[in-house]
Amino acid sequence: MSDDSDVSLPRTTLQKMIKDLLPPDMRCANDTVEMVIACCTEFIQLLSSESNEVATREGRSIIHPDHVMRALTELGFQEFVGEVNAALHTFKEETKTAHSRKADLRKTGAEQAGLTEEEQIALQQQMFAAARAQ
């Protein structure tokens, strides 16, 4: 592993992933978990570095998903590209849905009901009049 020992992946998350992938009657030693974490960290650093080189060759200062896909291929991991593309698509769909839900939560009741601004003002005036009448 490189000198960036302060960079690591969440141990608990990786332990859960390993446990979920193993048969129920098999356990994983702590030093094995540490080795897997070190390997994953090294792979991510390698992929990030290669993705950066791909982006730099294109004159880009931001790494985009297609740079990562090309880096995977250039590093000899082309068999992962399909699965990574599927994960990216899923992520985009989930993000789109989350943004839509957040936008809906920010809407007022009148906006959710589909009232125009004029209708909202008229409704507000009626509510003020009703409150004054009480």
PDB file of N, CA, C and O in Angstrom, residues 1-11 34 37-39 41-42 45:
ATOM      1  N   MET A   1       0.849  -1.180   0.000  1.00  0.00           N
ATOM      2  CA  MET A   1       0.000   0.000   0.000  1.00  0.00           C
ATOM      3  C   MET A   1       0.886   1.231   0.000  1.00  0.00           C
ATOM      4  O   MET A   1       2.016   1.208   0.459  1.00  0.00           O
ATOM      5  N   SER A   2       0.355   2.365  -0.457  1.00  0.00           N
ATOM      6  CA  SER A   2       1.127   3.588  -0.544  1.00  0.00           C
ATOM      7  C   SER A   2       1.259   4.256   0.820  1.00  0.00           C
ATOM      8  O   SER A   2       0.777   3.762   1.823  1.00  0.00           O
ATOM      9  N   ASP A   3       1.897   5.419   0.841  1.00  0.00           N
ATOM     10  CA  ASP A   3       2.140   6.134   2.096  1.00  0.00           C
ATOM     11  C   ASP A   3       0.906   6.818   2.650  1.00  0.00           C
ATOM     12  O   ASP A   3       0.959   7.388   3.732  1.00  0.00           O
ATOM     13  N   ASP A   4      -0.213   6.799   1.943  1.00  0.00           N
ATOM     14  CA  ASP A   4      -1.432   7.459   2.393  1.00  0.00           C
ATOM     15  C   ASP A   4      -2.181   6.570   3.387  1.00  0.00           C
ATOM     16  O   ASP A   4      -3.315   6.178   3.167  1.00  0.00           O
ATOM     17  N   SER A   5      -1.540   6.271   4.514  1.00  0.00           N
ATOM     18  CA  SER A   5      -2.141   5.354   5.478  1.00  0.00           C
ATOM     19  C   SER A   5      -3.341   5.972   6.187  1.00  0.00           C
ATOM     20  O   SER A   5      -4.127   5.258   6.801  1.00  0.00           O
ATOM     21  N   ASP A   6      -3.507   7.287   6.094  1.00  0.00           N
ATOM     22  CA  ASP A   6      -4.663   7.926   6.720  1.00  0.00           C
ATOM     23  C   ASP A   6      -5.920   7.780   5.867  1.00  0.00           C
ATOM     24  O   ASP A   6      -7.009   8.066   6.321  1.00  0.00           O
ATOM     25  N   VAL A   7      -5.766   7.301   4.636  1.00  0.00           N
ATOM     26  CA  VAL A   7      -6.899   7.091   3.743  1.00  0.00           C
ATOM     27  C   VAL A   7      -7.304   5.624   3.835  1.00  0.00           C
ATOM     28  O   VAL A   7      -6.500   4.743   3.585  1.00  0.00           O
ATOM     29  N   SER A   8      -8.560   5.383   4.197  1.00  0.00           N
ATOM     30  CA  SER A   8      -9.032   4.014   4.316  1.00  0.00           C
ATOM     31  C   SER A   8     -10.522   3.965   4.058  1.00  0.00           C
ATOM     32  O   SER A   8     -11.195   4.995   4.021  1.00  0.00           O
ATOM     33  N   LEU A   9     -11.023   2.761   3.905  1.00  0.00           N
ATOM     34  CA  LEU A   9     -12.453   2.552   3.712  1.00  0.00           C
ATOM     35  C   LEU A   9     -13.089   2.171   5.040  1.00  0.00           C
ATOM     36  O   LEU A   9     -12.402   1.658   5.934  1.00  0.00           O
ATOM     37  N   PRO A  10     -14.380   2.400   5.193  1.00  0.00           N
ATOM     38  CA  PRO A  10     -15.049   2.067   6.459  1.00  0.00           C
ATOM     39  C   PRO A  10     -14.989   0.564   6.750  1.00  0.00           C
ATOM     40  O   PRO A  10     -15.517  -0.251   6.001  1.00  0.00           O
ATOM     41  N   ARG A  11     -14.321   0.226   7.815  1.00  0.00           N
ATOM     42  CA  ARG A  11     -14.107  -1.172   8.188  1.00  0.00           C
ATOM     43  C   ARG A  11     -15.438  -1.910   8.372  1.00  0.00           C
ATOM     44  O   ARG A  11     -15.614  -3.024   7.883  1.00  0.00           O
ATOM     45  N   GLU A  34      -8.475  -6.740   7.224  1.00  0.00           N
ATOM     46  CA  GLU A  34      -7.512  -5.642   7.046  1.00  0.00           C
ATOM     47  C   GLU A  34      -6.836  -5.725   5.681  1.00  0.00           C
ATOM     48  O   GLU A  34      -6.633  -4.709   5.023  1.00  0.00           O
ATOM     49  N   ILE A  37      -9.303  -4.582   3.034  1.00  0.00           N
ATOM     50  CA  ILE A  37      -9.417  -3.121   3.084  1.00  0.00           C
ATOM     51  C   ILE A  37      -8.218  -2.483   2.389  1.00  0.00           C
ATOM     52  O   ILE A  37      -8.364  -1.549   1.592  1.00  0.00           O
ATOM     53  N   ALA A  38      -7.013  -2.996   2.670  1.00  0.00           N
ATOM     54  CA  ALA A  38      -5.806  -2.455   2.035  1.00  0.00           C
ATOM     55  C   ALA A  38      -5.860  -2.642   0.521  1.00  0.00           C
ATOM     56  O   ALA A  38      -5.515  -1.725  -0.240  1.00  0.00           O
ATOM     57  N   CYS A  39      -6.313  -3.808   0.070  1.00  0.00           N
ATOM     58  CA  CYS A  39      -6.414  -4.071  -1.372  1.00  0.00           C
ATOM     59  C   CYS A  39      -7.447  -3.154  -2.038  1.00  0.00           C
ATOM     60  O   CYS A  39      -7.202  -2.623  -3.129  1.00  0.00           O
ATOM     61  N   THR A  41      -8.474  -0.213  -0.983  1.00  0.00           N
ATOM     62  CA  THR A  41      -7.942   1.153  -0.972  1.00  0.00           C
ATOM     63  C   THR A  41      -6.928   1.330  -2.091  1.00  0.00           C
ATOM     64  O   THR A  41      -6.958   2.332  -2.820  1.00  0.00           O
ATOM     65  N   GLU A  42      -6.031   0.357  -2.249  1.00  0.00           N
ATOM     66  CA  GLU A  42      -5.023   0.421  -3.303  1.00  0.00           C
ATOM     67  C   GLU A  42      -5.679   0.428  -4.682  1.00  0.00           C
ATOM     68  O   GLU A  42      -5.283   1.191  -5.570  1.00  0.00           O
ATOM     69  N   GLN A  45      -7.201   3.837  -5.338  1.00  0.00           N
ATOM     70  CA  GLN A  45      -6.152   4.816  -5.639  1.00  0.00           C
ATOM     71  C   GLN A  45      -5.609   4.617  -7.058  1.00  0.00           C
ATOM     72  O   GLN A  45      -5.392   5.596  -7.786  1.00  0.00           O
TER      73      GLN A  45
END
